[in-house]
């Protein structure tokens, strides 16, 4: 029998935003919270602190990720919310000179792409599989929130691979939101925070960002909960009338902004980009 509590999976739940969202769900009550994280110490402690279940998982390992999703689904016979959030920052200076002469230099470190993009795709894929099997009993929101970044909107040359990963994560959320909602009623949205002082960077690096613009982590939690609950308001307080599907919400300081994709250059491009649809292509 399906659990009477709603069931969540939070990747990167051992620290930062994942931790804060998990703590909020646990505090709300009525939720089973599952933390997936590479960091067993942080994840284990976090789980103990608010009665969650910890799964030591490297999100880049698809089979292990799949087993974690399966175990959660088998235990509760439902899955309601997935926060695809685990991520890492830039892993080196892309522009550094290599003294390898005629020999090609070692490959750049593209781990941010693997974790922030490929694993987000895999997490969304598994989420789709289990969310769509969840009984539509009105209890669950059947929702995915993807953590992109303000680096998904604006160029960020100092963290060029990280920035590319967040452009991809943002585009990914926008791409899948329509079809997943149409086919299975699953709502996909993304958050795009500015700087949030988490363990993503060292204290030394955080000192290089303007302090006055840090996003309080509670603000991130507020936006994630708004997306999970499915209704919300613009930064100016006006009601946002559309259902919260396919939204990419930028967060800076204590404000948030619903951001749309760039406009088509002309009607021809609008026609090109809207054909063929998913059902035409994959019928
Ligand atoms: P954080 O470092 O505090 O938390 C990230 C968590 O992800 C950590 O617990 C870490 O162990 C886990 N993780 C990393 N690689 C993993 C892997 N391969 N498998 C499983 N778990 C893994 O940082 P955070 O700021 O809370 O980051 C959460 C997300 O927010 C990331 O996607 C990050 O890119 C994004 N983000 C952060 C900021 C910011 O300013 N902090 C801004 C925009 C977006």
Short mmCIF file of C-alpha atoms and ligand atoms in Angstrom, two decimals:
data_model
loop_
_atom_site.label_atom_id
_atom_site.label_comp_id
_atom_site.label_asym_id
_atom_site.label_seq_id
_atom_site.Cartn_x
_atom_site.Cartn_y
_atom_site.Cartn_z
CA UNK A 1 0.00 0.00 0.00
CA UNK A 2 1.24 3.48 -0.83
CA UNK A 3 2.58 5.57 2.04
CA UNK A 4 0.19 8.16 3.45
CA UNK A 5 3.14 10.51 3.74
CA UNK A 6 4.58 12.28 0.71
CA UNK A 7 8.00 11.06 -0.33
CA UNK A 8 10.94 13.17 -1.42
CA UNK A 9 14.44 12.63 -2.80
CA UNK A 10 16.98 15.40 -2.46
CA UNK A 11 20.35 15.09 -4.15
CA UNK A 12 23.17 16.96 -2.46
CA UNK A 13 21.06 16.87 0.70
CA UNK A 14 24.04 16.74 3.03
CA UNK A 15 24.90 20.43 2.77
CA UNK A 16 23.81 23.88 1.66
CA UNK A 17 20.56 24.26 -0.24
CA UNK A 18 19.75 20.55 -0.32
CA UNK A 19 20.17 20.38 3.43
CA UNK A 20 18.05 23.49 4.00
CA UNK A 21 15.21 22.24 1.78
CA UNK A 22 15.32 18.82 3.44
CA UNK A 23 15.16 20.44 6.89
CA UNK A 24 12.13 22.47 5.81
CA UNK A 25 10.27 19.43 4.49
CA UNK A 26 11.02 17.50 7.66
CA UNK A 27 9.82 20.44 9.74
CA UNK A 28 6.59 20.77 7.72
CA UNK A 29 5.66 17.20 8.59
CA UNK A 30 3.85 14.70 6.37
CA UNK A 31 7.01 14.07 4.38
CA UNK A 32 9.43 11.17 4.12
CA UNK A 33 12.77 12.78 3.32
CA UNK A 34 15.57 10.94 1.53
CA UNK A 35 18.98 12.57 1.27
CA UNK A 36 21.34 11.41 -1.47
CA UNK A 37 24.89 12.64 -1.11
CA UNK A 38 28.48 11.66 -1.71
CA UNK A 39 29.50 12.97 1.67
CA UNK A 40 28.56 10.23 4.11
CA UNK A 41 29.51 12.16 7.21
CA UNK A 42 27.52 15.30 6.42
CA UNK A 43 24.62 13.37 4.89
CA UNK A 44 24.43 10.90 7.75
CA UNK A 45 24.48 13.62 10.39
CA UNK A 46 21.89 15.67 8.53
CA UNK A 47 19.59 12.67 8.23
CA UNK A 48 19.91 11.93 11.95
CA UNK A 49 19.21 15.55 12.85
CA UNK A 50 15.82 15.65 11.16
CA UNK A 51 14.76 12.05 10.89
CA UNK A 52 15.52 11.57 7.20
CA UNK A 53 17.02 8.54 5.44
CA UNK A 54 20.51 8.91 4.06
CA UNK A 55 21.77 7.16 0.93
CA UNK A 56 25.46 7.47 0.18
CA UNK A 57 25.40 7.97 -3.56
CA UNK A 58 27.65 9.50 -6.16
CA UNK A 59 25.09 10.94 -8.56
CA UNK A 60 27.44 10.29 -11.49
CA UNK A 61 27.04 6.54 -10.88
CA UNK A 62 23.76 5.86 -12.69
CA UNK A 63 23.27 2.27 -11.49
CA UNK A 64 23.67 3.31 -7.83
CA UNK A 65 21.42 6.28 -8.35
CA UNK A 66 18.83 3.95 -9.88
CA UNK A 67 19.05 1.56 -6.93
CA UNK A 68 18.51 4.43 -4.49
CA UNK A 69 15.38 5.58 -6.38
CA UNK A 70 14.12 1.99 -6.55
CA UNK A 71 14.66 1.42 -2.84
CA UNK A 72 12.81 4.60 -1.96
CA UNK A 73 9.92 3.71 -4.27
CA UNK A 74 9.74 0.10 -3.04
CA UNK A 75 9.70 1.19 0.58
CA UNK A 76 6.89 3.72 0.19
CA UNK A 77 5.17 2.83 -3.11
CA UNK A 78 5.24 6.47 -4.10
CA UNK A 79 7.53 9.38 -4.95
CA UNK A 80 6.23 12.95 -4.92
CA UNK A 81 9.11 15.36 -5.10
CA UNK A 82 12.67 15.26 -6.43
CA UNK A 83 15.10 18.10 -5.85
CA UNK A 84 17.85 17.59 -8.46
CA UNK A 85 20.34 19.76 -6.71
CA UNK A 86 23.74 18.11 -6.19
CA UNK A 87 26.44 20.16 -7.85
CA UNK A 88 30.01 21.31 -7.72
CA UNK A 89 31.87 24.47 -8.66
CA UNK A 90 34.60 25.04 -11.26
CA UNK A 91 37.51 22.65 -10.85
CA UNK A 92 40.50 24.56 -12.20
CA UNK A 93 41.73 27.40 -14.38
CA UNK A 94 40.67 26.59 -17.93
CA UNK A 95 42.95 29.35 -19.24
CA UNK A 96 46.11 28.17 -17.42
CA UNK A 97 49.14 27.67 -19.67
CA UNK A 98 50.30 24.08 -20.02
CA UNK A 99 54.01 23.51 -20.68
CA UNK A 100 53.51 20.35 -22.69
CA UNK A 101 54.89 21.88 -25.89
CA UNK A 102 53.83 19.87 -28.92
CA UNK A 103 52.12 17.30 -26.73
CA UNK A 104 48.44 17.91 -26.10
CA UNK A 105 47.81 19.06 -22.56
CA UNK A 106 45.75 16.88 -20.20
CA UNK A 107 42.00 17.24 -20.69
CA UNK A 108 40.31 20.06 -18.82
CA UNK A 109 38.34 19.08 -15.73
CA UNK A 110 34.78 18.77 -16.95
CA UNK A 111 33.42 17.14 -13.79
CA UNK A 112 30.95 20.05 -13.33
CA UNK A 113 29.33 18.94 -16.61
CA UNK A 114 29.08 15.36 -15.40
CA UNK A 115 27.58 16.29 -12.03
CA UNK A 116 25.63 19.45 -12.82
CA UNK A 117 24.27 18.32 -16.19
CA UNK A 118 24.55 14.60 -16.96
CA UNK A 119 23.57 13.60 -13.43
CA UNK A 120 20.70 16.10 -13.42
CA UNK A 121 19.45 14.51 -16.65
CA UNK A 122 19.77 11.05 -15.11
CA UNK A 123 18.08 12.18 -11.90
CA UNK A 124 15.20 13.67 -13.91
CA UNK A 125 14.91 10.45 -15.91
CA UNK A 126 14.63 8.31 -12.80
CA UNK A 127 12.29 10.87 -11.25
CA UNK A 128 10.02 10.65 -14.31
CA UNK A 129 9.98 6.85 -14.06
CA UNK A 130 8.91 6.75 -10.42
CA UNK A 131 6.82 9.93 -10.23
CA UNK A 132 4.60 8.71 -13.06
CA UNK A 133 3.94 5.45 -11.18
CA UNK A 134 2.88 7.33 -8.07
CA UNK A 135 -0.88 7.05 -7.50
CA UNK A 136 -2.68 10.23 -8.46
CA UNK A 137 -4.51 10.42 -5.12
CA UNK A 138 -4.31 14.17 -4.76
CA UNK A 139 -1.81 13.80 -1.94
CA UNK A 140 1.37 14.38 -3.87
CA UNK A 141 2.59 17.33 -5.90
CA UNK A 142 4.55 15.11 -8.40
CA UNK A 143 7.16 17.73 -8.95
CA UNK A 144 10.83 18.16 -9.84
CA UNK A 145 12.88 21.22 -8.98
CA UNK A 146 16.26 21.54 -10.68
CA UNK A 147 19.01 23.70 -9.24
CA UNK A 148 20.47 25.75 -12.07
CA UNK A 149 22.06 29.14 -11.29
CA UNK A 150 22.19 32.79 -12.29
CA UNK A 151 25.22 31.44 -14.18
CA UNK A 152 22.66 29.84 -16.48
CA UNK A 153 21.51 33.27 -17.71
CA UNK A 154 24.69 35.33 -17.76
CA UNK A 155 28.20 34.64 -18.99
CA UNK A 156 30.65 33.86 -16.26
CA UNK A 157 34.13 33.65 -17.77
CA UNK A 158 35.93 32.92 -14.48
CA UNK A 159 33.93 29.72 -14.03
CA UNK A 160 33.39 28.93 -17.69
CA UNK A 161 32.76 25.19 -17.40
CA UNK A 162 30.49 25.64 -14.37
CA UNK A 163 28.64 28.38 -16.26
CA UNK A 164 28.20 26.11 -19.27
CA UNK A 165 26.83 23.41 -16.97
CA UNK A 166 24.24 25.80 -15.56
CA UNK A 167 23.18 27.04 -19.01
CA UNK A 168 22.60 23.38 -19.78
CA UNK A 169 20.72 22.68 -16.54
CA UNK A 170 18.46 25.66 -17.20
CA UNK A 171 17.84 24.65 -20.81
CA UNK A 172 17.21 21.10 -19.65
CA UNK A 173 14.50 22.20 -17.23
CA UNK A 174 12.84 24.30 -19.93
CA UNK A 175 13.02 21.49 -22.48
CA UNK A 176 11.43 18.76 -20.39
CA UNK A 177 8.85 20.81 -18.49
CA UNK A 178 6.19 20.90 -21.25
CA UNK A 179 6.24 17.24 -22.30
CA UNK A 180 6.48 15.90 -18.74
CA UNK A 181 3.52 18.00 -17.65
CA UNK A 182 1.48 17.09 -20.72
CA UNK A 183 2.18 13.37 -20.53
CA UNK A 184 2.23 12.71 -16.82
CA UNK A 185 1.19 15.87 -14.98
CA UNK A 186 4.71 16.18 -13.55
CA UNK A 187 5.68 19.79 -12.88
CA UNK A 188 9.30 20.70 -13.60
CA UNK A 189 10.73 24.03 -12.50
CA UNK A 190 14.22 25.41 -11.87
CA UNK A 191 15.82 27.76 -9.40
CA UNK A 192 18.61 30.08 -10.46
CA UNK A 193 20.16 31.56 -7.34
CA UNK A 194 22.83 34.23 -7.17
CA UNK A 195 25.47 33.71 -4.50
CA UNK A 196 24.45 31.68 -1.45
CA UNK A 197 27.17 31.20 1.13
CA UNK A 198 27.27 27.39 1.29
CA UNK A 199 30.08 24.86 1.18
CA UNK A 200 30.19 25.14 -2.62
CA UNK A 201 33.22 27.45 -2.38
CA UNK A 202 35.90 28.04 0.24
CA UNK A 203 35.63 30.99 2.64
CA UNK A 204 38.49 32.68 0.74
CA UNK A 205 36.54 32.55 -2.50
CA UNK A 206 33.29 33.72 -0.93
CA UNK A 207 35.17 36.78 0.34
CA UNK A 208 35.67 37.83 -3.29
CA UNK A 209 31.92 38.29 -3.87
CA UNK A 210 29.96 41.38 -2.81
CA UNK A 211 28.60 40.59 0.66
CA UNK A 212 25.53 42.79 0.33
CA UNK A 213 24.08 40.62 -2.45
CA UNK A 214 24.28 37.18 -0.86
CA UNK A 215 21.01 35.25 -0.99
CA UNK A 216 19.91 34.07 2.45
CA UNK A 217 19.45 30.33 2.29
CA UNK A 218 15.94 30.77 3.72
CA UNK A 219 15.07 32.66 0.53
CA UNK A 220 16.15 29.69 -1.57
CA UNK A 221 14.00 27.42 0.59
CA UNK A 222 11.04 29.80 0.20
CA UNK A 223 11.30 29.68 -3.61
CA UNK A 224 11.71 25.91 -3.72
CA UNK A 225 8.63 25.52 -1.49
CA UNK A 226 6.69 27.93 -3.69
CA UNK A 227 7.55 25.80 -6.74
CA UNK A 228 6.70 22.62 -4.88
CA UNK A 229 3.36 24.00 -3.69
CA UNK A 230 2.60 25.26 -7.19
CA UNK A 231 1.64 28.87 -6.61
CA UNK A 232 3.54 32.07 -6.06
CA UNK A 233 4.01 35.77 -6.41
CA UNK A 234 6.39 37.96 -8.38
CA UNK A 235 9.05 39.99 -6.57
CA UNK A 236 6.76 43.03 -6.72
CA UNK A 237 4.05 41.08 -4.89
CA UNK A 238 1.78 40.68 -7.93
CA UNK A 239 0.14 37.27 -8.28
CA UNK A 240 1.78 35.05 -10.83
CA UNK A 241 -1.20 33.71 -12.74
CA UNK A 242 0.23 30.76 -14.62
CA UNK A 243 0.55 27.34 -13.02
CA UNK A 244 4.07 26.84 -11.83
CA UNK A 245 5.32 24.63 -14.64
CA UNK A 246 8.50 25.25 -16.59
CA UNK A 247 9.39 28.29 -14.51
CA UNK A 248 13.00 29.39 -14.13
CA UNK A 249 13.19 31.56 -11.06
CA UNK A 250 16.14 33.84 -10.55
CA UNK A 251 16.94 34.68 -6.92
CA UNK A 252 19.03 37.58 -5.73
CA UNK A 253 19.17 38.90 -2.18
CA UNK A 254 15.65 38.54 -0.87
CA UNK A 255 13.95 38.94 -4.27
CA UNK A 256 12.96 36.43 -6.90
CA UNK A 257 12.02 36.86 -10.54
CA UNK A 258 10.18 34.58 -12.97
CA UNK A 259 12.39 34.63 -16.05
CA UNK A 260 11.34 33.71 -19.55
CA UNK A 261 13.54 32.50 -22.38
CA UNK A 262 14.92 34.99 -24.92
CA UNK A 263 12.41 36.09 -27.51
CA UNK A 264 12.50 34.49 -30.96
CA UNK A 265 14.34 36.73 -33.42
CA UNK A 266 11.34 36.55 -35.77
CA UNK A 267 8.25 34.52 -36.61
CA UNK A 268 10.22 32.17 -38.83
CA UNK A 269 12.41 31.10 -35.90
CA UNK A 270 9.33 30.65 -33.73
CA UNK A 271 7.92 28.31 -36.39
CA UNK A 272 11.21 26.41 -36.74
CA UNK A 273 11.61 25.88 -33.01
CA UNK A 274 8.07 24.74 -32.38
CA UNK A 275 8.06 21.97 -35.02
CA UNK A 276 8.20 19.07 -34.72
CA UNK A 277 6.69 18.62 -31.27
CA UNK A 278 7.50 15.65 -29.04
CA UNK A 279 4.48 13.71 -30.22
CA UNK A 280 5.36 14.29 -33.90
CA UNK A 281 8.98 13.28 -33.45
CA UNK A 282 8.45 10.24 -31.26
CA UNK A 283 5.04 9.03 -32.42
P1 LIG B 1 27.14 22.60 -1.14
O1 LIG B 1 28.53 22.24 -1.53
O2 LIG B 1 26.91 23.14 0.22
O3 LIG B 1 26.18 21.34 -1.36
C1 LIG B 1 26.31 20.50 -2.48
C2 LIG B 1 26.14 19.05 -2.03
O4 LIG B 1 26.21 18.22 -3.20
C3 LIG B 1 27.25 18.60 -1.07
O5 LIG B 1 26.70 17.99 0.07
C4 LIG B 1 28.04 17.61 -1.90
O6 LIG B 1 28.62 16.55 -1.14
C5 LIG B 1 26.98 17.09 -2.86
N1 LIG B 1 27.58 16.49 -4.05
C6 LIG B 1 28.54 17.02 -4.84
N2 LIG B 1 28.89 16.15 -5.79
C7 LIG B 1 28.13 15.05 -5.61
C8 LIG B 1 28.04 13.79 -6.27
N3 LIG B 1 28.82 13.49 -7.32
N4 LIG B 1 27.15 12.90 -5.82
C9 LIG B 1 26.37 13.17 -4.74
N5 LIG B 1 26.42 14.32 -4.06
C10 LIG B 1 27.30 15.25 -4.50
O7 LIG B 1 26.69 23.65 -2.24
P2 LIG B 1 25.28 24.32 -2.58
O8 LIG B 1 25.57 25.73 -2.85
O9 LIG B 1 24.21 23.96 -1.63
O10 LIG B 1 25.01 23.63 -3.99
C11 LIG B 1 23.77 23.07 -4.35
C12 LIG B 1 23.50 23.41 -5.79
O11 LIG B 1 23.29 24.82 -5.89
C13 LIG B 1 24.61 23.10 -6.77
O12 LIG B 1 24.04 22.54 -7.94
C14 LIG B 1 25.21 24.46 -7.07
O13 LIG B 1 25.83 24.49 -8.32
C15 LIG B 1 23.97 25.31 -7.03
N6 LIG B 1 24.16 26.75 -6.88
C16 LIG B 1 24.87 27.23 -5.83
C17 LIG B 1 25.01 28.60 -5.69
C18 LIG B 1 25.75 29.18 -4.53
O14 LIG B 1 26.06 30.38 -4.60
N7 LIG B 1 26.02 28.42 -3.48
C19 LIG B 1 24.41 29.47 -6.62
C20 LIG B 1 23.70 28.94 -7.68
C21 LIG B 1 23.57 27.56 -7.80
#
